Coordinates of C-alpha atoms in Angstrom, one line a residue:
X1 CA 136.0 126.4 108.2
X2 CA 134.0 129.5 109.2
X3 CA 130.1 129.4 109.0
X4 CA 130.6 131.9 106.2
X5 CA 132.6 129.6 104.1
X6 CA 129.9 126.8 105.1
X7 CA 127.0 128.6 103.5
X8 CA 128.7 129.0 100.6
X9 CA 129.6 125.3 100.0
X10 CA 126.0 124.6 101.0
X11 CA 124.7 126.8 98.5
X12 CA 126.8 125.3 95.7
X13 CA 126.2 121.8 96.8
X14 CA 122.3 122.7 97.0
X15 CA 122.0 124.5 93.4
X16 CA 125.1 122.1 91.7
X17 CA 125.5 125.5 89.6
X18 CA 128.2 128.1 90.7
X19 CA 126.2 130.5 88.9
X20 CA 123.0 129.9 90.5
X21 CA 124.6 129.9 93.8
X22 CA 126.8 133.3 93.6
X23 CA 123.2 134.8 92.9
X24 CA 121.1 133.2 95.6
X25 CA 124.3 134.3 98.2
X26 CA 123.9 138.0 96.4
X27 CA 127.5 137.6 95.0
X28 CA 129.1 137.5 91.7
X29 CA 130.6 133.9 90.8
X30 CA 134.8 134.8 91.1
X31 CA 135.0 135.0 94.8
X32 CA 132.8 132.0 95.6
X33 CA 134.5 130.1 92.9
X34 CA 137.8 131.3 95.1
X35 CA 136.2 130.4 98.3
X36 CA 135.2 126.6 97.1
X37 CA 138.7 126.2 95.8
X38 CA 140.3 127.0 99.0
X39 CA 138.1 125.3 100.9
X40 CA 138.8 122.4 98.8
X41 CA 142.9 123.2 99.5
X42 CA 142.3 123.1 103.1
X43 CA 140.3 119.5 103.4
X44 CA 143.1 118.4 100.8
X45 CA 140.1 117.0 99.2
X46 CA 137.8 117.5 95.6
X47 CA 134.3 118.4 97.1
X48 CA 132.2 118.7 93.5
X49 CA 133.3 117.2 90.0
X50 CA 133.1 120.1 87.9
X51 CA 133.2 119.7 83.9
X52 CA 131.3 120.6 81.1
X53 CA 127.9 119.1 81.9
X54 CA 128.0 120.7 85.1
X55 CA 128.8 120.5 88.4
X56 CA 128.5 117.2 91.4
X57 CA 129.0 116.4 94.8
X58 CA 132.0 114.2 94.9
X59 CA 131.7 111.3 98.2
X60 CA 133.8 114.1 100.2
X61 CA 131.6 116.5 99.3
X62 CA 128.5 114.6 100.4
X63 CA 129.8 113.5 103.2
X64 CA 130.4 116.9 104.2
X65 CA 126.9 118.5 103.2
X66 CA 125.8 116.2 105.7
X67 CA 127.7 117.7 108.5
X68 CA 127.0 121.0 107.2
X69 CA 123.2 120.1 108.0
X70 CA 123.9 119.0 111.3
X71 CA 126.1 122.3 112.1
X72 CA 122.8 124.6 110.5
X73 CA 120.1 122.8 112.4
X74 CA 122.2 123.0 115.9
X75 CA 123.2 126.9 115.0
X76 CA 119.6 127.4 114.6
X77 CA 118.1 125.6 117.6
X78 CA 120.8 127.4 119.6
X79 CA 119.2 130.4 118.8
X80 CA 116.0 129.2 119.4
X81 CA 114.7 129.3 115.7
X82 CA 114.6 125.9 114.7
X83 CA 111.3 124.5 113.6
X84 CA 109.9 122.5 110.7
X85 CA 105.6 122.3 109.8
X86 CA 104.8 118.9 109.1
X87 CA 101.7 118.0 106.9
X88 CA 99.8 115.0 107.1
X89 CA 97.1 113.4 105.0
X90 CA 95.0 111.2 107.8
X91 CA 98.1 108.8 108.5
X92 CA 98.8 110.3 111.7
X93 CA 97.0 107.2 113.5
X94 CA 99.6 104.8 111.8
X95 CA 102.4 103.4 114.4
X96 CA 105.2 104.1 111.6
X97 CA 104.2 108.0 112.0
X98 CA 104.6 107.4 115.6
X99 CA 108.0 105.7 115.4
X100 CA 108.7 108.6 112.8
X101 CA 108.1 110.9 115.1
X102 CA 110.4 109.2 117.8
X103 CA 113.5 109.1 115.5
X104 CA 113.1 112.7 114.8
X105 CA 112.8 113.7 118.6
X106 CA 115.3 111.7 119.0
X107 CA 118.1 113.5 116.3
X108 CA 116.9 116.7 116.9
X109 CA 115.9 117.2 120.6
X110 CA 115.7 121.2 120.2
X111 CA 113.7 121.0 117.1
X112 CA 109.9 122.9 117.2
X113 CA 107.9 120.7 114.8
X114 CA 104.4 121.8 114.5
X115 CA 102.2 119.5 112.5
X116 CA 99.0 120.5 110.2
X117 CA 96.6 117.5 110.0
X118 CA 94.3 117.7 106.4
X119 CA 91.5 115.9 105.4
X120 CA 91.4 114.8 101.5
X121 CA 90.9 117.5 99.2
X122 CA 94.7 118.9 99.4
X123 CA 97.0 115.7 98.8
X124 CA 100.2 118.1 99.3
X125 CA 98.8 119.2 102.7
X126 CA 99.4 122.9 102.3
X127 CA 102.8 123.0 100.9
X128 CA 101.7 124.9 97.8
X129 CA 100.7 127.6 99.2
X130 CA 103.2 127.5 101.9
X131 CA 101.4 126.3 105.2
X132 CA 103.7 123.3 105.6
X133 CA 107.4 122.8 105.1
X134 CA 107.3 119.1 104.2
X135 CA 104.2 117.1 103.4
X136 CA 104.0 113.1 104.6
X137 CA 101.0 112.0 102.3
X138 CA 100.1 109.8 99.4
X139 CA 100.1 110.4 95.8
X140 CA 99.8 111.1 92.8
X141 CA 99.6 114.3 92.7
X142 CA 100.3 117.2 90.4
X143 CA 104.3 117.6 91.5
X144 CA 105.2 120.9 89.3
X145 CA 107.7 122.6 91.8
X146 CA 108.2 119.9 93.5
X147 CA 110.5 117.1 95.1
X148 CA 108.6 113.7 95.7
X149 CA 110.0 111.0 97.2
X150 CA 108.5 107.2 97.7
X151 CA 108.3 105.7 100.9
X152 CA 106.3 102.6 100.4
X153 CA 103.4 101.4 98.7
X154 CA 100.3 99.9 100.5
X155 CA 97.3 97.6 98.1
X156 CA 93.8 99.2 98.2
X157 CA 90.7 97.3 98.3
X158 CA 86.8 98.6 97.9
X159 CA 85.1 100.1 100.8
X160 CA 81.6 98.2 100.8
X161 CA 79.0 98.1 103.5
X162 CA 79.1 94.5 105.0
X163 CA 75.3 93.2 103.4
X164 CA 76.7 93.9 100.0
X165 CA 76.6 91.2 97.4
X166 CA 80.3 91.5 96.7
X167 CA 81.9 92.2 100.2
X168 CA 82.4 88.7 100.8
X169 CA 84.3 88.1 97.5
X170 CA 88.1 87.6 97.7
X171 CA 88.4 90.1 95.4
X172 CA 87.3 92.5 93.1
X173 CA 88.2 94.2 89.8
X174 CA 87.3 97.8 89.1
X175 CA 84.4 96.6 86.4
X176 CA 82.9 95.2 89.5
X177 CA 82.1 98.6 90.3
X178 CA 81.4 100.4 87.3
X179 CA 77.9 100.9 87.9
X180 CA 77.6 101.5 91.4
X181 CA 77.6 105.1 92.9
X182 CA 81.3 106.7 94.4
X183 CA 81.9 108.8 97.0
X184 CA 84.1 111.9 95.4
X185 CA 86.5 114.3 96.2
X186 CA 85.3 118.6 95.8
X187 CA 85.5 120.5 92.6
X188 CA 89.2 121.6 91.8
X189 CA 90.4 119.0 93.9
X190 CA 93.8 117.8 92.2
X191 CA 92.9 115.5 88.9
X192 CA 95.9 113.0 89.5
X193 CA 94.7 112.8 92.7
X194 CA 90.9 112.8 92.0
X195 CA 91.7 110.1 89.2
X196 CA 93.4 107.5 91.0
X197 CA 90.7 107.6 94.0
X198 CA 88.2 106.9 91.6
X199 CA 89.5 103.9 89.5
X200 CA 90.7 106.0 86.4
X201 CA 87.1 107.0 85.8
X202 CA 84.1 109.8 85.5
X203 CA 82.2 108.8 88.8
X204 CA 78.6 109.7 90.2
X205 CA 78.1 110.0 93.9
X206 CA 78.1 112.4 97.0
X207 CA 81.3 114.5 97.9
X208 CA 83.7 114.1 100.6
X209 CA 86.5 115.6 102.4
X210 CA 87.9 113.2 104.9
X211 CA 88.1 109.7 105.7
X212 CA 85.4 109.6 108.3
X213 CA 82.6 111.3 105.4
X214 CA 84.0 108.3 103.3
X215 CA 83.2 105.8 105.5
X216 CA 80.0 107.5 106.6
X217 CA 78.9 107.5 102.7
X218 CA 78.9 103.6 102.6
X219 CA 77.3 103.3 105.6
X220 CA 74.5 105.7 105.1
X221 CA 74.0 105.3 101.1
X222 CA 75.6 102.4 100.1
X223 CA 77.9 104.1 97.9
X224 CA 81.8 102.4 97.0
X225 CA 84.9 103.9 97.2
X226 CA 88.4 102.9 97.7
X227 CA 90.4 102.8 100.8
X228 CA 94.0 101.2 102.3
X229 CA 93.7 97.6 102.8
X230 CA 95.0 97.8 106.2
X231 CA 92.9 100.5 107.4
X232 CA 90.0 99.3 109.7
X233 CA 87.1 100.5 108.2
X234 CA 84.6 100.3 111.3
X235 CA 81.6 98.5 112.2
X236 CA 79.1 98.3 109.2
X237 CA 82.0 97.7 106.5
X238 CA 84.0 96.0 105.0
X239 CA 87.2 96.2 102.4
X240 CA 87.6 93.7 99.7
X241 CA 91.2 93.9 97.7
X242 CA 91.1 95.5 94.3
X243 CA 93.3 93.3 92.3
X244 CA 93.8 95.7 89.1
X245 CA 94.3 98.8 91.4
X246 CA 98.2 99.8 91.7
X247 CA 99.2 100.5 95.2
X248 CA 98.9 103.4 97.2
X249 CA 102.4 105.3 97.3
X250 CA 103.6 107.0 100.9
X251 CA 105.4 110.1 100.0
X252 CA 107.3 112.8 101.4
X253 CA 107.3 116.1 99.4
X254 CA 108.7 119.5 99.9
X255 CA 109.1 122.5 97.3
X256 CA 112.1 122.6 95.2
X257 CA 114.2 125.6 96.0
X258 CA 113.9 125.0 99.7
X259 CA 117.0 124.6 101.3
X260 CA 115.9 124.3 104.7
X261 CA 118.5 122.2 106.7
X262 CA 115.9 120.1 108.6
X263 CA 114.2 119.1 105.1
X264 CA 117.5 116.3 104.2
X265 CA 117.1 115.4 107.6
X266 CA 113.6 114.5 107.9
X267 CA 113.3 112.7 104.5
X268 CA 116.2 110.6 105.6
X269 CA 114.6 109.5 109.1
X270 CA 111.4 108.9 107.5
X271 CA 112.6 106.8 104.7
X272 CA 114.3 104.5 107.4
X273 CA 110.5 104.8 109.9
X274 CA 108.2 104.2 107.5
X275 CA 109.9 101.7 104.8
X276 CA 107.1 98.3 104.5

């Protein structure tokens, strides 16, 4: 199999759509439909289950877009091009990012990755407008355009200055803090986003843009907010579990249509680094 042939399998396996495909190759459909076919002759194997609803990615076939990654990344390291821009969303402290970043130094030795670091008010850490490759944040999120996959999910708890009244409660419930002031995110900061940081509801209080300001804000002003239950929260404060609060989901996102090689790779190493 020539590295022609294997770009054209990878585009059909990638779009599931032989139309699709012949166009984002700059072909018309007969000759990759030929191509696909004799490829298939040669394994002496079915690589997509084509019918009416459409087209998939029989195990042979999947088995084999696997390998195809592996060829694409080494092509493009040999020739000195391979590199992936990682965004993260203040987790890079966390020892599962670090044991992330082993595994994928560790698969892909020649691999450039350059990482962009954001504070709060961009959950997808650039990738909209296309400063990042692949994001390794925390949702929700608006995900128009999108592919989001869950990692894990960690419980959140209110951040309180240690002389409240309710930091030394078990636990709280969200109409415990219904009339105290909340540290918020900018204007036009992402509303799914924006909603879930502050309880479902309108909120009153100063405006932040990284984790430090948060923490800051309840130490300075009193204000509440909410934060990761396992996130050390500093001298001064304290975090007491929010028990009608869903968890916080660890995501990995990257844009739709992109059919960089190291994308597959990455999502698969950091779903094994950073499961619970």
């Amino acid at each position: 199999m020539d590295l022609r042939t294997l770009r054209y399998f990878v585009a059909v396996a990638e779009e599931l759509h032989f139309g699709r495909a012949a166009s984002r190759l700059h072909m018309s459909q007969p000759p990759l439909s030929r191509a696909i076919k004799q490829l298939e002759t040669e394994l002496g194997a079915t690589l997509f289950d084509r019918s009416s609803t459409g087209v998939a990615l029989t195990a042979v076939g999947s088995v084999l877009l696997g390998r195809a990654d592996r060829v694409r990344v080494r092509v493009a390291a040999a020739a000195g091009a391979a590199t992936l821009t990682v965004g993260l969303l203040g987790d890079s402290s966390d020892a599962r990012v670090t044991r992330l970043a082993d595994a994928f130094r560790s698969r892909h030795p020649r691999v450039e990755v350059r990482i962009r670091e954001t504070g709060l008010t961009d959950p997808t850490c650039g990738l909209r407008a296309g400063l990042v490759d692949v994001a390794l944040t925390r949702g929700p999120f608006d995900g128009t355009g999108l592919t989001v996959h869950a990692l894990r999910a960690d419980p959140v708890g209110a951040l309180l200055r240690t002389d409240d009244p309710l930091a030394g409660r078990d636990g709280l419930e969200l109409a415990d803090l219904a009339d105290r002031r909340w540290f918020l995110f900018p204007e036009g900061t992402d509303r799914a986003w924006q909603s879930y940081w502050n309880g479902g509801e309108p909120r009153e209080g100063p405006v932040v843009r990284a984790v430090q300001e948060c923490r800051q804000a309840v130490l300075w002003n009193g204000t509440v907010g909410m934060t990761l239950m396992d996130h050390e929260p500093g001298e001064g404060l304290a975090v007491v579990a929010l028990t009608d609060m869903p968890p916080s989901r660890v995501v990995v996102a990257w844009r739709q249509r992109d059919t960089n090689p190291l994308l597959r790779s990455f999502v698969q190493i950091a779903t094994a680094a950073l499961h619970p």
